[in-house]
PDB file of C-alpha atoms in Angstrom:
ATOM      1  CA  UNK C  25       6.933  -1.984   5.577  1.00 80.00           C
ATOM      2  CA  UNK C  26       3.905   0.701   5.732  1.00 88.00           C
ATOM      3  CA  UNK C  27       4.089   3.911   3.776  1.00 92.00           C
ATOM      4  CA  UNK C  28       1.671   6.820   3.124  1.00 95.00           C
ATOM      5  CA  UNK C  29       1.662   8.575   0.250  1.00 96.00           C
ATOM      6  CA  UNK C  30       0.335  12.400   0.049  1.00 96.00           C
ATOM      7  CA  UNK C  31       0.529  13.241  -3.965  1.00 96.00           C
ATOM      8  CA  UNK C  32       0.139  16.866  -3.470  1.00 96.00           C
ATOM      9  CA  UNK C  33       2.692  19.331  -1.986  1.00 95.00           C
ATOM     10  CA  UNK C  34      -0.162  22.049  -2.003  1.00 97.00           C
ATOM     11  CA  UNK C  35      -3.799  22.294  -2.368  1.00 98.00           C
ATOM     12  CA  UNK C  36      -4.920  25.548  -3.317  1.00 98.00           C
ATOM     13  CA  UNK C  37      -8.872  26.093  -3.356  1.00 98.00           C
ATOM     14  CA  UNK C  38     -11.148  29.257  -2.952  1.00 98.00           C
ATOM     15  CA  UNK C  39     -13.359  29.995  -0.349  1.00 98.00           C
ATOM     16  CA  UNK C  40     -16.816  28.058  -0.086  1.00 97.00           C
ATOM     17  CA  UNK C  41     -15.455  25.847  -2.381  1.00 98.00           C
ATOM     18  CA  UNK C  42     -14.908  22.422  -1.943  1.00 97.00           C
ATOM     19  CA  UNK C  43     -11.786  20.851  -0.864  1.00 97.00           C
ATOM     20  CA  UNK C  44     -10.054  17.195  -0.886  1.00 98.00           C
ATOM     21  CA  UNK C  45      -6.497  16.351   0.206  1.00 98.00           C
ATOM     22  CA  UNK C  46      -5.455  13.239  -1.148  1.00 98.00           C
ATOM     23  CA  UNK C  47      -3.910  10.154   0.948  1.00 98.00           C
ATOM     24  CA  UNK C  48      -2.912   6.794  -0.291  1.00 98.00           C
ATOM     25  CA  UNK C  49      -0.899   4.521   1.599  1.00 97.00           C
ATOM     26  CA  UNK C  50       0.298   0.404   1.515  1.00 95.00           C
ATOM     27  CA  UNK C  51       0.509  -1.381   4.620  1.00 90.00           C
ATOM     28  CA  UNK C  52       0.331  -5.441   5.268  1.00 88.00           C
ATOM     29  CA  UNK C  53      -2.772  -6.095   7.827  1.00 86.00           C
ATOM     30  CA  UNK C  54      -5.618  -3.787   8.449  1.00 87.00           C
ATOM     31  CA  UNK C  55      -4.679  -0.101   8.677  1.00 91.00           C
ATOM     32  CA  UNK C  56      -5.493   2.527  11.057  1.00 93.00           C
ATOM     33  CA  UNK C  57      -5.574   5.820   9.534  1.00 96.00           C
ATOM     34  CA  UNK C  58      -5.404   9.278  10.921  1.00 97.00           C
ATOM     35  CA  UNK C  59      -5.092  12.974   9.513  1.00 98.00           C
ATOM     36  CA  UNK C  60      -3.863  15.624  11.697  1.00 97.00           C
ATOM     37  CA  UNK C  61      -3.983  18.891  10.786  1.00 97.00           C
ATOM     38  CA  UNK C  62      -0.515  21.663  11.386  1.00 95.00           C
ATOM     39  CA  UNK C  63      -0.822  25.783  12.122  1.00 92.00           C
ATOM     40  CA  UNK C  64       2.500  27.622  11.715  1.00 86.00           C
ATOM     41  CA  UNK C  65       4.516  27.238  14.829  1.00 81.00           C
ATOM     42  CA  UNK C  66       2.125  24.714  16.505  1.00 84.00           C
ATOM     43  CA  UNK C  67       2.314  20.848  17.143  1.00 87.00           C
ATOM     44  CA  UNK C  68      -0.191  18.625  15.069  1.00 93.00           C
ATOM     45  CA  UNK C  69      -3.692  18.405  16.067  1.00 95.00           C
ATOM     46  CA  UNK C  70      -6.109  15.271  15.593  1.00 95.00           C
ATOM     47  CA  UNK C  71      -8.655  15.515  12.848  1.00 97.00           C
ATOM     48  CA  UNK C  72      -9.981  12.227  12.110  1.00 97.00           C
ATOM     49  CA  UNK C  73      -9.297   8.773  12.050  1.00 96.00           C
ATOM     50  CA  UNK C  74     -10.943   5.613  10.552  1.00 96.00           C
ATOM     51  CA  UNK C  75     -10.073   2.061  12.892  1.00 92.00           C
ATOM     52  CA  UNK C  76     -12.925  -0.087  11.343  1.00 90.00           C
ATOM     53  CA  UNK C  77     -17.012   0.363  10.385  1.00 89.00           C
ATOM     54  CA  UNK C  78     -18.569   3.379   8.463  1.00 91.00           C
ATOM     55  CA  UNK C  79     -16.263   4.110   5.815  1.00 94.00           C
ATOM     56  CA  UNK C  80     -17.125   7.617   6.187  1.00 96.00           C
ATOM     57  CA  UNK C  81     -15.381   9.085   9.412  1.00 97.00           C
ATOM     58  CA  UNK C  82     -16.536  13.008  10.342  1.00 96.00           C
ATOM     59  CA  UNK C  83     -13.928  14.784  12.208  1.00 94.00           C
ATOM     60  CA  UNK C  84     -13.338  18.143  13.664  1.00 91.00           C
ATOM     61  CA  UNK C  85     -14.035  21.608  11.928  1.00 92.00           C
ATOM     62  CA  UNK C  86     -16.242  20.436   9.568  1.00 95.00           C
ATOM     63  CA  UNK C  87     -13.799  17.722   7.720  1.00 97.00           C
ATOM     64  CA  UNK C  88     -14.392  14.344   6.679  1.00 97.00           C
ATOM     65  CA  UNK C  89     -12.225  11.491   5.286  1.00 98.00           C
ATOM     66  CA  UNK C  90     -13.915   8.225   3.147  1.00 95.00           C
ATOM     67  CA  UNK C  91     -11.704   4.854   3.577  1.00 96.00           C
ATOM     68  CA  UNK C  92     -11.058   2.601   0.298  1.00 96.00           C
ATOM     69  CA  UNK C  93      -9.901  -0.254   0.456  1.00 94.00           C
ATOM     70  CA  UNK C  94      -9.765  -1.205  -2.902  1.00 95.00           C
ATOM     71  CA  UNK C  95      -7.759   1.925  -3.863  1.00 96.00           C
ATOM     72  CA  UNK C  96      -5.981   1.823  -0.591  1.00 96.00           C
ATOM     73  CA  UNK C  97      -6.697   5.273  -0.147  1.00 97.00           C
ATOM     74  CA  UNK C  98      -7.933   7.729   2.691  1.00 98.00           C
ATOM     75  CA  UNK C  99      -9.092  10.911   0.757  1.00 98.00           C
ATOM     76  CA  UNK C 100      -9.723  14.541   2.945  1.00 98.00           C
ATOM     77  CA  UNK C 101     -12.370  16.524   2.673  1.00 98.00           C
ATOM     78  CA  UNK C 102     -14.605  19.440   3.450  1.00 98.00           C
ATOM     79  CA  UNK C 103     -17.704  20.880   1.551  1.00 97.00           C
ATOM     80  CA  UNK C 104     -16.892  24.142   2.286  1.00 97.00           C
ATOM     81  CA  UNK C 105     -13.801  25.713   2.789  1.00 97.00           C
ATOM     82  CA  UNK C 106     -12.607  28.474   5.356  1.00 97.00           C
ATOM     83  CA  UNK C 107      -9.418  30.701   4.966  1.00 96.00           C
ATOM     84  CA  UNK C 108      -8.605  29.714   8.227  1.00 95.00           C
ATOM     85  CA  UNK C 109      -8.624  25.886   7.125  1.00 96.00           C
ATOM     86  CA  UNK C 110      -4.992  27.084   5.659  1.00 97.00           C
ATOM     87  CA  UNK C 111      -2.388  24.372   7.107  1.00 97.00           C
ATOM     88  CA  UNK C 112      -0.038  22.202   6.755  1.00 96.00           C
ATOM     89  CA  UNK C 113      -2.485  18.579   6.705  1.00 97.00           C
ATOM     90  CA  UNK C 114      -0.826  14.884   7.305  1.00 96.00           C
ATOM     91  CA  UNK C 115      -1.911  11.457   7.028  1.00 97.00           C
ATOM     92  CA  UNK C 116      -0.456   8.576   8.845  1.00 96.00           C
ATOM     93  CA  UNK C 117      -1.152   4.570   9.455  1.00 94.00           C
ATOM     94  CA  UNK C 118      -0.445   2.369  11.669  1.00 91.00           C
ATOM     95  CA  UNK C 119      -1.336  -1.320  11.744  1.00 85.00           C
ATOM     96  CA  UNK C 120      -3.847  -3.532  13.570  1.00 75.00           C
ATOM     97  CA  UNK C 121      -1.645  -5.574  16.155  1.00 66.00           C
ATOM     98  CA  UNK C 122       1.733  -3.968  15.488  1.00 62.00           C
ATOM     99  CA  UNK C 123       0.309   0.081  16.486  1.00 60.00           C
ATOM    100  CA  UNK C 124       3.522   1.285  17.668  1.00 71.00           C
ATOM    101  CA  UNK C 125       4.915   2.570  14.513  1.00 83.00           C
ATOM    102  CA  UNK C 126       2.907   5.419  12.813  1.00 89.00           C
ATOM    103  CA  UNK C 127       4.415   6.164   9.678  1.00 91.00           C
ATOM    104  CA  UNK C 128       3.037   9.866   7.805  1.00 93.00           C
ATOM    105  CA  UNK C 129       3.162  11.002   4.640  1.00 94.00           C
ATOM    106  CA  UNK C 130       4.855  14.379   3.684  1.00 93.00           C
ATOM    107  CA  UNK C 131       2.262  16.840   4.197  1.00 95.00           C
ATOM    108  CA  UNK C 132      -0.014  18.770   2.382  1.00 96.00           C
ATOM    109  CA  UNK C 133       0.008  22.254   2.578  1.00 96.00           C
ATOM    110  CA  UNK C 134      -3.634  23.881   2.040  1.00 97.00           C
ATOM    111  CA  UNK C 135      -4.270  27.392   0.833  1.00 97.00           C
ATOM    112  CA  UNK C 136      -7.386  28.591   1.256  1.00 97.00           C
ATOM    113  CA  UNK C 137      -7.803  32.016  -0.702  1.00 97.00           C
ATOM    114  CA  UNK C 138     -10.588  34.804  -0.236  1.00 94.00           C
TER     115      UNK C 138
ATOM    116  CA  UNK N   1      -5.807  21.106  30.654  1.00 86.00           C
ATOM    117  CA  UNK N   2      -4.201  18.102  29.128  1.00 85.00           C
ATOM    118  CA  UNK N   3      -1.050  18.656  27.239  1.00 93.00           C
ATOM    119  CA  UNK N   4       2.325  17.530  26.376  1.00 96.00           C
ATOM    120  CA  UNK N   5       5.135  19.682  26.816  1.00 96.00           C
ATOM    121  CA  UNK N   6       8.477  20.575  25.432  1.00 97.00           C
ATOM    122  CA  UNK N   7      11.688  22.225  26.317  1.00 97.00           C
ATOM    123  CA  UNK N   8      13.484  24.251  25.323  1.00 97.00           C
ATOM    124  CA  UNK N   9      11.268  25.093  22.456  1.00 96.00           C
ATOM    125  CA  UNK N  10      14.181  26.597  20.324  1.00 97.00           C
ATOM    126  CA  UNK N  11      17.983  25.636  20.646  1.00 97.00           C
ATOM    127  CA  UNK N  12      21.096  26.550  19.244  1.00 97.00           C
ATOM    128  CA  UNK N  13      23.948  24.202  19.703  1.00 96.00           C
ATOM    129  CA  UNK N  14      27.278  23.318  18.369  1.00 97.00           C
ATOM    130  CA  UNK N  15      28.651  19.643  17.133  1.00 97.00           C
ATOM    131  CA  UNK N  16      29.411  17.812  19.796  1.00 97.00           C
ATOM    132  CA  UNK N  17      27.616  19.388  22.174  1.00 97.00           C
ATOM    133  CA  UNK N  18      25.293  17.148  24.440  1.00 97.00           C
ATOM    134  CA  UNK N  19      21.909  17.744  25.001  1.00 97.00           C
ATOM    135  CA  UNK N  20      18.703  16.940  26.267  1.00 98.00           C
ATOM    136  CA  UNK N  21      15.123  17.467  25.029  1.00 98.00           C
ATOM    137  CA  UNK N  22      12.307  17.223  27.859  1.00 98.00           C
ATOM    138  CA  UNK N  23       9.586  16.343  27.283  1.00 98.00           C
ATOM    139  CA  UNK N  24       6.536  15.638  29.659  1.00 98.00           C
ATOM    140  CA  UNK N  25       2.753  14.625  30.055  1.00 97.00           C
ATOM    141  CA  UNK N  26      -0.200  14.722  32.278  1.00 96.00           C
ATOM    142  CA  UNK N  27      -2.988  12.515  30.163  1.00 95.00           C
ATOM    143  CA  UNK N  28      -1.367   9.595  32.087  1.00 95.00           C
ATOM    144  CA  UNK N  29      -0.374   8.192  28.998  1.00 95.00           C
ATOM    145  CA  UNK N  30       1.550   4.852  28.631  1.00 93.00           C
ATOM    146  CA  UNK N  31       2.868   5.217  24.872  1.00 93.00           C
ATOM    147  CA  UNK N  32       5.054   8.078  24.454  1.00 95.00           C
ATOM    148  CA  UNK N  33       7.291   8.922  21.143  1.00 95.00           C
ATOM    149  CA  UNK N  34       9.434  11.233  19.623  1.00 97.00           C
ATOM    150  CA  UNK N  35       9.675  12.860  15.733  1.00 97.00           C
ATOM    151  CA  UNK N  36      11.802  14.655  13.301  1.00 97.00           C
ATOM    152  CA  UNK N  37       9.818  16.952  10.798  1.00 95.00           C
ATOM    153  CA  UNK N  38      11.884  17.945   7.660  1.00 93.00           C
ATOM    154  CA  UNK N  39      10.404  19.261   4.500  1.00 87.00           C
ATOM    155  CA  UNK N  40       9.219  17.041   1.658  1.00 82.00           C
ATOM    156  CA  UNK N  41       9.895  13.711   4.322  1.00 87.00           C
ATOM    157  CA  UNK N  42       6.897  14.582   7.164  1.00 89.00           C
ATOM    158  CA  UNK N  43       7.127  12.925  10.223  1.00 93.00           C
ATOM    159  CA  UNK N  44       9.542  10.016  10.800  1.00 94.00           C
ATOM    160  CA  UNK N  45       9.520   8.349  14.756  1.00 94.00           C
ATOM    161  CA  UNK N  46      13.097   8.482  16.081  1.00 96.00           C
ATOM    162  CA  UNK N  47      12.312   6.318  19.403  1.00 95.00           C
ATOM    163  CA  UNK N  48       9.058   5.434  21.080  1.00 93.00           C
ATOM    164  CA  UNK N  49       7.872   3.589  24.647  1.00 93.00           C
ATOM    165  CA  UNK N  50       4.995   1.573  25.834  1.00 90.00           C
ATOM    166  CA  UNK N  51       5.783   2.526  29.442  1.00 90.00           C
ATOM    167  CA  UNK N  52       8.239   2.782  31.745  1.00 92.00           C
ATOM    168  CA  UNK N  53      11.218   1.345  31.300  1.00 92.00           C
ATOM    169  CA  UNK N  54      10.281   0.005  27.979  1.00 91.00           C
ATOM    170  CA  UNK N  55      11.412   1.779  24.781  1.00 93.00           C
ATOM    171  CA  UNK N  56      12.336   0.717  21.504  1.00 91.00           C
ATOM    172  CA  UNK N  57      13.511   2.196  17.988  1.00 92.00           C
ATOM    173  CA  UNK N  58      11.598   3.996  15.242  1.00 90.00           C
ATOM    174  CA  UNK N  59      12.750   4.686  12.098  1.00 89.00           C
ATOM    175  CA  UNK N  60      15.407   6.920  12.687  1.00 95.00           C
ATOM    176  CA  UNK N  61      16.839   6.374  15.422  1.00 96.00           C
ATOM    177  CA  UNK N  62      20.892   6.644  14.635  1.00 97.00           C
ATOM    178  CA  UNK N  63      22.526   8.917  17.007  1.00 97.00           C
ATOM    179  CA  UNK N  64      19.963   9.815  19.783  1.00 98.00           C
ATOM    180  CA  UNK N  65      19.036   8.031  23.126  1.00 98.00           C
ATOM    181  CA  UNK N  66      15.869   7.795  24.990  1.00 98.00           C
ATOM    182  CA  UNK N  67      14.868   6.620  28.852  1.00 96.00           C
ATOM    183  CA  UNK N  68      11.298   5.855  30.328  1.00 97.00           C
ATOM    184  CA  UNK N  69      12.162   6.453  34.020  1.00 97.00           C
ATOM    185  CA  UNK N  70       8.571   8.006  34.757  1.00 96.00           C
ATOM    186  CA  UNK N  71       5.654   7.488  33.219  1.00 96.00           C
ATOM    187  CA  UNK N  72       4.852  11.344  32.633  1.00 97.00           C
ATOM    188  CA  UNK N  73       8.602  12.044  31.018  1.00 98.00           C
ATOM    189  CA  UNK N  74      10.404  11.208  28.022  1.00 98.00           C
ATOM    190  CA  UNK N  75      13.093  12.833  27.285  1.00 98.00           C
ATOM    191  CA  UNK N  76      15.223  12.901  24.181  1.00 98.00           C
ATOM    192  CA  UNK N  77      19.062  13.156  24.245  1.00 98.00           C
ATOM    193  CA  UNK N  78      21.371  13.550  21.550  1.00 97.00           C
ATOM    194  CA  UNK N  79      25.248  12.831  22.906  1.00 95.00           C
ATOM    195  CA  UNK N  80      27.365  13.877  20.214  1.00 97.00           C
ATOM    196  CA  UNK N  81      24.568  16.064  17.885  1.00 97.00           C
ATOM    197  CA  UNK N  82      25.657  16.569  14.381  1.00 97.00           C
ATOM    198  CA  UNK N  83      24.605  19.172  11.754  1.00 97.00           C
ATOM    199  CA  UNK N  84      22.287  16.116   9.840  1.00 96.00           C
ATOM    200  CA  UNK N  85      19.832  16.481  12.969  1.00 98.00           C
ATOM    201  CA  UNK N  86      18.990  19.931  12.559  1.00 97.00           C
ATOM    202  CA  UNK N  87      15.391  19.325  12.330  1.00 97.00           C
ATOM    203  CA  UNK N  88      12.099  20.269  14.230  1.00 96.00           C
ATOM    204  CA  UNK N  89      11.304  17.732  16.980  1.00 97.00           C
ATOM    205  CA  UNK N  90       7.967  16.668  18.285  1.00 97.00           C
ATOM    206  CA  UNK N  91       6.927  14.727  21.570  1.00 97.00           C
ATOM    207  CA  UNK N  92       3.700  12.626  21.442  1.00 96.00           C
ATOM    208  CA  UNK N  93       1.516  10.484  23.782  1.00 96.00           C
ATOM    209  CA  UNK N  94      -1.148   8.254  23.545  1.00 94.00           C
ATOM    210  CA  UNK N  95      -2.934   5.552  25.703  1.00 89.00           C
ATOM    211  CA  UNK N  96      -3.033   1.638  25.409  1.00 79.00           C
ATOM    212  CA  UNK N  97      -1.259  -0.446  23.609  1.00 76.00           C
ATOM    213  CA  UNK N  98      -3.516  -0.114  20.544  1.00 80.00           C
ATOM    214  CA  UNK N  99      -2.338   2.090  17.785  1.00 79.00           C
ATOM    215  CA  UNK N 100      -6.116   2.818  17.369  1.00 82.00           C
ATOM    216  CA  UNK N 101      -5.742   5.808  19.433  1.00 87.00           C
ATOM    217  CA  UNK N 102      -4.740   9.132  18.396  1.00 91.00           C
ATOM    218  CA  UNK N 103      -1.350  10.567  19.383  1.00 93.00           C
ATOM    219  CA  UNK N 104      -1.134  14.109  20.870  1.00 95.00           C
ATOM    220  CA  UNK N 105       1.562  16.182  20.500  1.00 95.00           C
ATOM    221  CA  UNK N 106       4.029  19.027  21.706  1.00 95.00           C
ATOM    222  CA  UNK N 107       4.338  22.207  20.548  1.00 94.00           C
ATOM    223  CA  UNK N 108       7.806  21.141  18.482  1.00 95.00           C
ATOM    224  CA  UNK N 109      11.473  21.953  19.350  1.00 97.00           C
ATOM    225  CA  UNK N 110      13.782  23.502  17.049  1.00 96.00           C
ATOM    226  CA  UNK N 111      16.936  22.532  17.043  1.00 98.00           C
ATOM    227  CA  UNK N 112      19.761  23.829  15.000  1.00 98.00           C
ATOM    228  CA  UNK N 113      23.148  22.568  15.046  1.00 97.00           C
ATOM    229  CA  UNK N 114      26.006  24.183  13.696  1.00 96.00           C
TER     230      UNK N 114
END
């Protein structure tokens, strides 16, 4: 079974500071991995995703994620951070050759203060 | 402008009380799924379809139905709702086959059962 594991219930950084949202997650085969990002009262909305190559995958509004293998992880980040970067942030796999089942971790929520 | 969409987007129902979530595309998408979000446990897929007249279960899928009669609609019934699935409900699409591509999603349904 695949699982995704999101440490942190809340991130809280300042502004202009950097940011990381942590994602580990165990699957059997080669993953796909995806963060999407949550405003109050909205659906989720695409960030990122990494399906194979760079290890480094650059996304929308500035974020990036790096994939390890080794420490099956699928860290978020952003070198600068915005107040209005506040959400709720998920990450989710599926599986090369079985893709119908996406399976997310619990969220992260992000607070971004002044 | 390509969306999914979801009705009603708030409902308040009693036990035992059918009803049916729509929920509806125009991306032309052949994978389609549905969602519960409840705190601490993210996302977890109740049901999901490749296309029409194909569907099969996620990881929740106890107590609620799903049909694939069009491509462009999926809707989500519950025939005999109980208090346990008062949750927040998302609809999401995709193209292909490949779980390589991201999954966009409706703007949530909250449904409250009493």
């Amino acid at each position: 079974a695949q699982s995704v594991a999101q440490p942190e219930d809340q991130v809280n950084v300042a502004e202009g500071n950097p940011l990381t949202v942590k994602c580990t997650y165990s699957v059997s085969g080669n993953p796909y991995l995806f963060w999407y990002v949550q405003y109050p009262n909205r659906g989720l909305q695409f960030l990122l995703k990494y399906i194979t190559g760079d290890n480094l995958v650059k996304g929308s509004y500035g974020f990036e994620a790096e994939f390890n293998k080794s420490q099956t992880s699928f860290h978020l980040k952003k070198p600068s951070a915005l107040v209005s970067d506040s959400a709720l942030y998920f990450c989710a796999v599926s599986v090369h050759g079985a893709g119908n089942m996406l399976t997310f971790g619990g969220g992260t929520r992000l607070m971004v203060k002044p | 402008e390509a969306q999914v969409t979801q009705n009603p987007r708030y409902l308040i129902t009693v036990t035992g009380k059918k009803l049916t979530v729509t929920c509806s595309q125009n991306m032309n998408h052949e994978y389609m799924s549905w969602y519960r979000q409840d705190p601490g446990l993210g996302l977890r897929q109740i049901y999901y379809s490749m296309n029409v007249e194909v569907t099969d279960k996620g990881d929740v899928p106890e107590g609620y139905k799903v049909s694939r009669k069009e491509k462009r609609n999926f809707p989500l019934i519950l025939e005999s709702p109980s208090p346990n699935q008062t949750s927040l409900y998302f609809c999401a699409s995709r193209r292909g086959s490949s779980g390589s591509y991201e999954q966009y999603f409706g703007p949530g349904t909250r449904l409250t059962v009493t």
